[in-house]
Amino acid sequence: MTKNSRAIPVAELVQQARAGQPRAVARLISLVEDRSPSLREVSAALAPLTGRAHIVGITGSPGVGKSTSTSALVAALRAQGRRVGVLAVDPTSPFSGGALLGDRVRMQDHALDDGVFIRSMASRGHLGGLSATAPQALRVLDAAGCDVVLVETVGVGQSEVEIAGLADTTLVLLAPGMGDGIQAAKAGILEIGDVFVVNKADRDGAQSTRRELRSVIGMTDRPDGAWKPPILLTTATSGAGVDEVVEAIEEHRRHLDESGELTRRRLARVRREIEALALTEVRSRFAHLSGDARLDTLAAEVLDGRTDPFAAADTLVETL
Amino acid sequence: MTKNSRAIPVAELVQQARAGQPRAVARLISLVEDRSPSLREVSAALAPLTGRAHIVGITGSPGVGKSTSTSALVAALRAQGRRVGVLAVDPTSPFSGGALLGDRVRMQDHALDDGVFIRSMASRGHLGGLSATAPQALRVLDAAGCDVVLVETVGVGQSEVEIAGLADTTLVLLAPGMGDGIQAAKAGILEIGDVFVVNKADRDGAQSTRRELRSVIGMTDRPDGAWKPPILLTTATSGAGVDEVVEAIEEHRRHLDESGELTRRRLARVRREIEALALTEVRSRFAHLSGDARLDTLAAEVLDGRTDPFAAADTLVETL
């Protein structure tokens, strides 16, 4: 209520977020997520503060232990004194906000740690979906001083590939059995993985899943000096192998820095982001025109045969 | 080859199409479908000739006999001396063209009838998909003098609802058993149906499917004077009941005319079409800018923190 009735002290919020106040971080994410009127002001205030955080996407089929692995990674990164952000994206849920999701109980281990920001985000029902809102939330976590931000999909779906598009480093999780090798190949996640993790390594079949994966990955032609995605084994529930994953993530980051690939990936990402925002803006201008007489007039002219749809569309584009 | 190397005689093609030459019709559809450079010229030439044809969408789950029903409807309409167009849309196929699809053998009954134009169209791989190309093909068939154009989806999918968006009258086909009643309700096709047809009426369960459907449809609140979708029984293979379907389609057309609903539907359709074309145009202009230094410069500025993505997007929209 007061949220809309008085000016939001954006500069103050940004300052507080930088100082590590979780409420300020949460508030800023809400502002970008809800496309608040101060969204542009927030975006402008964050701009000079972004670009430091290493964005790590975590993806994998349901049941591989994504949420447990994320929690274990948070613990390992915290043990190194890193500030960590977690963005849990649920593409199927219309609910969003600061509250932890029901099945993410393990993340509560970190709920009281002020070096960790946890945020869940729904993508359904948001204008432009995941691709429009998640980058903004990542900017907030980045500007708030997170060293590493883990982006995790809750649930299934095509958003896996979208997640990879948001991340500097993409972790692909698998589990023994489950026919994951083939599933992964089908979903195209073998191409997006920078680090592969076979979780639940205490179960039968972990080694054979790793072997299977290695042979599939090995078939890919890579240029000299290209990154070779490692395949690691973990048992996220006990924490076994998790430090090695953190190490592999850091190694990939170094590779990205040294090869110039980080800048290339981020440039491509920002380009997509700008294009998506521009299209969203255009679409909303058209929607405004729908309420307008202009589009009605054009439609009536097409219906009468006085003009054709392409000429009408050109006229519409010109009105922008 | 010569197609691109010399100017296409658009006016001549339109004239030939009006005169009922199937090659000219096919050529014009190819021009709009392939987004040929003369697309705008074609569209402008067609504009004053469109608006006469009654567009009838035919939809239903696989196995209900869509293609047989379409063929039977063509025969019934031809018996009345109507000129008929058929647009068979396959949303999953990348292949398009004048050739008949393999499983559409029955349509070959009409292949030599010069009062029937049959065209199959793929939507996959086309810029903007079905919603962008199908309306243009329908305009060609309309301008060519078809009294009725049947639009049929080959295969499954969400395009069912899209088809309804293209049509003046939507026919929903069901078959006994198959759990179609529930499937239909789930797919939302009950809302889009203007005429329901339970095909394969010679099989057990046709009457009960009709009853089930009637009770589900009966639950919908309708304002006074609103159209009450009839539920008809057919056996498309023998032609039984097909004349009644043609009659129901005509009755619906009269209802649309008298209630003013035809103009409302067509205006809404043309508006969507104009908006879709305008967005496609904007997207292609952005794509051009991608090759341009402008978007790269903007992305680099965002990456450096000199500007933010929203400000960059605004700049991009301004460049249009």
CSV table of C-alpha atoms in Angstrom, one decimal, chain B residues 19-266:
chain,number,residue,atom,x,y,z
B,19,ALA,CA,-10.2,-17.4,-63.3
B,20,GLY,CA,-9.7,-20.6,-61.4
B,21,GLN,CA,-6.3,-21.7,-62.5
B,22,PRO,CA,-4.9,-23.9,-59.7
B,23,ARG,CA,-1.3,-23.2,-60.7
B,24,ALA,CA,-1.7,-19.5,-60.2
B,25,VAL,CA,-3.4,-20.1,-56.8
B,26,ALA,CA,-0.5,-22.5,-55.8
B,27,ARG,CA,2.1,-19.9,-56.9
B,28,LEU,CA,0.5,-17.1,-55.0
B,29,ILE,CA,0.4,-19.2,-51.8
B,30,SER,CA,4.0,-20.1,-52.3
B,31,LEU,CA,4.8,-16.4,-52.6
B,32,VAL,CA,3.1,-15.5,-49.3
B,33,GLU,CA,4.4,-18.6,-47.6
B,34,ASP,CA,8.0,-18.1,-48.6
B,35,ARG,CA,7.8,-14.5,-47.7
B,36,SER,CA,8.9,-13.6,-51.2
B,37,PRO,CA,10.0,-10.1,-51.9
B,38,SER,CA,6.8,-9.6,-53.8
B,39,LEU,CA,4.8,-10.6,-50.7
B,40,ARG,CA,3.6,-7.1,-50.1
B,41,GLU,CA,2.7,-6.6,-53.7
B,42,VAL,CA,0.7,-9.8,-53.6
B,43,SER,CA,-1.0,-8.8,-50.3
B,44,ALA,CA,-1.9,-5.4,-51.7
B,45,ALA,CA,-3.3,-7.0,-54.9
B,46,LEU,CA,-5.4,-9.5,-53.0
B,47,ALA,CA,-6.8,-6.9,-50.5
B,48,PRO,CA,-9.8,-5.7,-52.5
B,49,LEU,CA,-10.8,-9.2,-53.5
B,50,THR,CA,-11.0,-10.7,-50.0
B,51,GLY,CA,-13.8,-11.1,-47.5
B,52,ARG,CA,-16.2,-13.3,-49.4
B,53,ALA,CA,-15.1,-16.8,-48.4
B,54,HIS,CA,-16.6,-18.5,-45.4
B,55,ILE,CA,-13.6,-19.8,-43.4
B,56,VAL,CA,-14.4,-23.1,-41.7
B,57,GLY,CA,-11.9,-24.6,-39.2
B,58,ILE,CA,-11.9,-28.3,-38.7
B,59,THR,CA,-10.4,-29.6,-35.5
B,60,GLY,CA,-10.3,-32.7,-33.3
B,61,SER,CA,-8.1,-35.3,-31.8
B,62,PRO,CA,-6.1,-37.7,-34.1
B,63,GLY,CA,-8.2,-40.6,-35.2
B,64,VAL,CA,-11.6,-38.9,-35.2
B,65,GLY,CA,-11.6,-38.9,-39.0
B,66,LYS,CA,-10.7,-35.3,-39.8
B,67,SER,CA,-9.3,-35.9,-43.2
B,68,THR,CA,-12.1,-38.2,-44.2
B,69,SER,CA,-14.6,-35.6,-42.9
B,70,THR,CA,-12.9,-32.8,-44.8
B,71,SER,CA,-13.1,-34.8,-48.0
B,72,ALA,CA,-16.8,-35.6,-47.4
B,73,LEU,CA,-17.5,-32.0,-46.8
B,74,VAL,CA,-15.8,-31.0,-50.0
B,75,ALA,CA,-17.9,-33.5,-51.9
B,76,ALA,CA,-21.1,-32.2,-50.3
B,77,LEU,CA,-20.2,-28.5,-51.0
B,78,ARG,CA,-19.2,-29.4,-54.6
B,79,ALA,CA,-22.5,-31.1,-55.1
B,80,GLN,CA,-24.0,-27.6,-54.4
B,81,GLY,CA,-21.7,-26.1,-56.9
B,82,ARG,CA,-19.6,-24.2,-54.4
B,83,ARG,CA,-16.0,-23.4,-55.1
B,84,VAL,CA,-14.0,-24.9,-52.2
B,85,GLY,CA,-10.5,-24.3,-50.8
B,86,VAL,CA,-8.8,-26.7,-48.4
B,87,LEU,CA,-5.8,-25.6,-46.3
B,88,ALA,CA,-4.3,-28.6,-44.5
B,89,VAL,CA,-2.0,-27.3,-41.8
B,90,ASP,CA,0.6,-29.6,-40.4
B,91,PRO,CA,2.2,-27.9,-37.4
B,92,THR,CA,4.9,-30.5,-36.9
B,93,SER,CA,6.1,-30.9,-40.5
B,94,PRO,CA,8.8,-28.8,-42.0
B,95,PHE,CA,7.5,-29.7,-45.4
B,96,SER,CA,5.1,-27.6,-47.3
B,97,GLY,CA,3.8,-27.3,-50.7
B,98,GLY,CA,1.3,-28.3,-53.3
B,99,ALA,CA,1.8,-32.0,-52.8
B,100,LEU,CA,-0.8,-34.0,-51.0
B,101,LEU,CA,0.3,-35.5,-47.7
B,102,GLY,CA,0.7,-39.2,-47.7
B,103,ASP,CA,-2.2,-40.0,-45.4
B,104,ARG,CA,-4.6,-37.7,-47.2
B,105,VAL,CA,-5.3,-40.2,-50.0
B,106,ARG,CA,-9.0,-39.5,-49.9
B,107,MET,CA,-8.4,-35.9,-50.9
B,108,GLN,CA,-7.2,-37.2,-54.2
B,109,ASP,CA,-10.8,-37.7,-55.1
B,110,HIS,CA,-10.9,-34.0,-55.5
B,111,ALA,CA,-7.5,-33.5,-57.0
B,112,LEU,CA,-8.8,-33.3,-60.6
B,113,ASP,CA,-11.8,-31.1,-59.8
B,114,ASP,CA,-11.1,-27.6,-60.8
B,115,GLY,CA,-13.6,-26.2,-58.4
B,116,VAL,CA,-11.4,-27.3,-55.5
B,117,PHE,CA,-8.1,-25.9,-54.4
B,118,ILE,CA,-6.1,-28.1,-52.0
B,119,ARG,CA,-3.0,-26.9,-50.3
B,120,SER,CA,-1.0,-28.4,-47.5
B,121,MET,CA,1.1,-26.1,-45.3
B,122,ALA,CA,3.7,-26.7,-42.7
B,123,SER,CA,4.0,-24.3,-39.9
B,124,ARG,CA,7.2,-25.4,-38.4
B,125,GLY,CA,10.2,-23.4,-39.5
B,126,HIS,CA,8.1,-20.6,-40.8
B,127,LEU,CA,8.8,-17.2,-39.4
B,128,GLY,CA,6.0,-16.4,-36.9
B,129,GLY,CA,4.5,-20.0,-37.4
B,130,LEU,CA,1.0,-20.8,-38.3
B,131,SER,CA,-0.4,-17.5,-37.2
B,132,ALA,CA,1.8,-15.6,-39.6
B,133,THR,CA,1.5,-17.6,-42.8
B,134,ALA,CA,-2.0,-19.3,-42.7
B,135,PRO,CA,-4.0,-16.0,-42.8
B,136,GLN,CA,-2.1,-15.0,-46.0
B,137,ALA,CA,-2.8,-18.4,-47.6
B,138,LEU,CA,-6.5,-18.0,-46.7
B,139,ARG,CA,-6.5,-14.6,-48.3
B,140,VAL,CA,-5.2,-16.1,-51.5
B,141,LEU,CA,-7.9,-18.8,-51.5
B,142,ASP,CA,-10.5,-16.2,-50.6
B,143,ALA,CA,-9.4,-13.9,-53.4
B,144,ALA,CA,-9.3,-16.8,-55.8
B,145,GLY,CA,-13.1,-17.0,-55.5
B,146,CYS,CA,-13.6,-19.9,-53.0
B,147,ASP,CA,-17.0,-19.8,-51.4
B,148,VAL,CA,-15.9,-21.9,-48.5
B,149,VAL,CA,-12.4,-22.6,-47.3
B,150,LEU,CA,-11.9,-25.5,-45.0
B,151,VAL,CA,-8.8,-25.2,-42.7
B,152,GLU,CA,-7.8,-28.5,-41.2
B,153,THR,CA,-5.0,-29.4,-38.8
B,154,VAL,CA,-3.0,-32.5,-39.6
B,155,GLY,CA,-1.7,-33.9,-36.4
B,156,VAL,CA,-2.1,-32.8,-32.9
B,157,GLY,CA,-1.5,-29.8,-30.8
B,158,GLN,CA,-2.2,-26.4,-29.5
B,159,SER,CA,-2.7,-25.2,-33.0
B,160,GLU,CA,-6.3,-26.4,-32.6
B,161,VAL,CA,-7.1,-23.2,-30.8
B,162,GLU,CA,-5.1,-21.3,-33.3
B,163,ILE,CA,-7.2,-22.7,-36.1
B,164,ALA,CA,-10.3,-21.5,-34.4
B,165,GLY,CA,-8.7,-18.0,-34.3
B,166,LEU,CA,-8.5,-18.1,-38.1
B,167,ALA,CA,-12.0,-19.4,-38.8
B,168,ASP,CA,-15.5,-17.8,-39.0
B,169,THR,CA,-17.0,-21.2,-38.0
B,170,THR,CA,-15.2,-23.9,-36.1
B,171,LEU,CA,-16.2,-27.5,-36.4
B,172,VAL,CA,-15.1,-29.8,-33.6
B,173,LEU,CA,-14.9,-33.5,-34.5
B,174,LEU,CA,-15.2,-36.3,-32.0
B,175,ALA,CA,-15.5,-40.0,-32.2
B,176,PRO,CA,-17.3,-42.5,-29.9
B,177,GLY,CA,-15.2,-43.9,-27.1
B,178,MET,CA,-11.6,-42.7,-27.0
B,179,GLY,CA,-12.5,-40.6,-23.9
B,180,ASP,CA,-12.9,-37.7,-26.3
B,181,GLY,CA,-15.4,-35.9,-24.1
B,182,ILE,CA,-13.0,-35.4,-21.4
B,183,GLN,CA,-10.1,-34.8,-23.7
B,184,ALA,CA,-12.0,-32.2,-25.5
B,185,ALA,CA,-12.9,-30.4,-22.3
B,186,LYS,CA,-9.3,-30.5,-21.3
B,187,ALA,CA,-8.0,-29.1,-24.6
B,188,GLY,CA,-10.5,-26.2,-24.3
B,189,ILE,CA,-12.0,-27.1,-27.6
B,190,LEU,CA,-15.5,-27.1,-26.2
B,191,GLU,CA,-15.3,-23.3,-26.0
B,192,ILE,CA,-14.2,-22.9,-29.5
B,193,GLY,CA,-16.7,-25.2,-31.2
B,194,ASP,CA,-19.5,-23.7,-33.2
B,195,VAL,CA,-20.6,-27.0,-34.6
B,196,PHE,CA,-19.9,-30.4,-33.0
B,197,VAL,CA,-19.7,-33.5,-35.0
B,198,VAL,CA,-19.6,-37.0,-33.6
B,199,ASN,CA,-18.1,-38.9,-36.5
B,200,LYS,CA,-18.0,-42.7,-36.8
B,201,ALA,CA,-21.6,-42.7,-35.8
B,202,ASP,CA,-21.9,-46.3,-37.0
B,203,ARG,CA,-19.8,-47.4,-34.0
B,204,ASP,CA,-21.0,-48.2,-30.5
B,205,GLY,CA,-21.2,-45.3,-28.1
B,206,ALA,CA,-21.9,-42.5,-30.6
B,207,GLN,CA,-25.2,-41.6,-28.9
B,208,SER,CA,-23.6,-41.6,-25.5
B,209,THR,CA,-20.8,-39.4,-26.6
B,210,ARG,CA,-23.4,-37.0,-28.0
B,211,ARG,CA,-25.3,-37.1,-24.7
B,212,GLU,CA,-22.1,-36.5,-22.7
B,213,LEU,CA,-21.1,-33.7,-24.9
B,214,ARG,CA,-24.6,-32.2,-24.7
B,215,SER,CA,-24.6,-32.1,-21.0
B,216,VAL,CA,-21.1,-30.5,-20.9
B,217,ILE,CA,-22.1,-27.9,-23.5
B,218,GLY,CA,-25.4,-27.3,-21.7
B,219,MET,CA,-23.7,-26.2,-18.6
B,220,THR,CA,-22.3,-23.1,-20.4
B,221,ASP,CA,-24.2,-19.9,-19.7
B,222,ARG,CA,-25.2,-18.2,-22.9
B,223,PRO,CA,-26.8,-14.9,-23.3
B,224,ASP,CA,-30.2,-14.7,-25.1
B,225,GLY,CA,-30.0,-15.0,-28.9
B,226,ALA,CA,-26.5,-16.6,-28.6
B,227,TRP,CA,-25.6,-19.4,-30.9
B,228,LYS,CA,-26.3,-22.9,-29.5
B,229,PRO,CA,-23.7,-25.3,-31.0
B,230,PRO,CA,-25.5,-28.2,-32.6
B,231,ILE,CA,-24.2,-31.7,-32.1
B,232,LEU,CA,-24.5,-33.8,-35.3
B,233,LEU,CA,-23.7,-37.4,-36.1
B,234,THR,CA,-21.9,-38.5,-39.2
B,235,THR,CA,-20.3,-41.4,-40.8
B,236,ALA,CA,-17.8,-39.6,-43.1
B,237,THR,CA,-16.7,-42.7,-44.9
B,238,SER,CA,-20.3,-43.3,-46.2
B,239,GLY,CA,-21.2,-39.6,-46.3
B,240,ALA,CA,-24.1,-40.2,-43.9
B,241,GLY,CA,-25.0,-37.0,-42.0
B,242,VAL,CA,-22.6,-34.8,-43.9
B,243,ASP,CA,-25.3,-32.7,-45.7
B,244,GLU,CA,-26.6,-31.8,-42.2
B,245,VAL,CA,-23.2,-30.6,-41.2
B,246,VAL,CA,-23.0,-28.4,-44.3
B,247,GLU,CA,-26.5,-27.1,-43.4
B,248,ALA,CA,-25.3,-26.3,-39.8
B,249,ILE,CA,-22.3,-24.5,-41.1
B,250,GLU,CA,-24.5,-22.4,-43.3
B,251,GLU,CA,-26.9,-21.7,-40.5
B,252,HIS,CA,-24.0,-20.6,-38.3
B,253,ARG,CA,-22.9,-18.3,-41.1
B,254,ARG,CA,-26.4,-16.7,-41.2
B,255,HIS,CA,-26.3,-16.3,-37.5
B,256,LEU,CA,-22.9,-14.6,-37.7
B,257,ASP,CA,-24.2,-12.3,-40.4
B,258,GLU,CA,-27.4,-11.4,-38.7
B,259,SER,CA,-25.9,-10.9,-35.2
B,260,GLY,CA,-23.0,-8.8,-36.4
B,261,GLU,CA,-20.7,-11.4,-34.9
B,262,LEU,CA,-19.0,-12.1,-38.2
B,263,THR,CA,-17.7,-8.5,-38.4
B,264,ARG,CA,-16.7,-8.7,-34.7
B,265,ARG,CA,-14.8,-12.0,-35.2
B,266,ARG,CA,-13.1,-10.8,-38.4
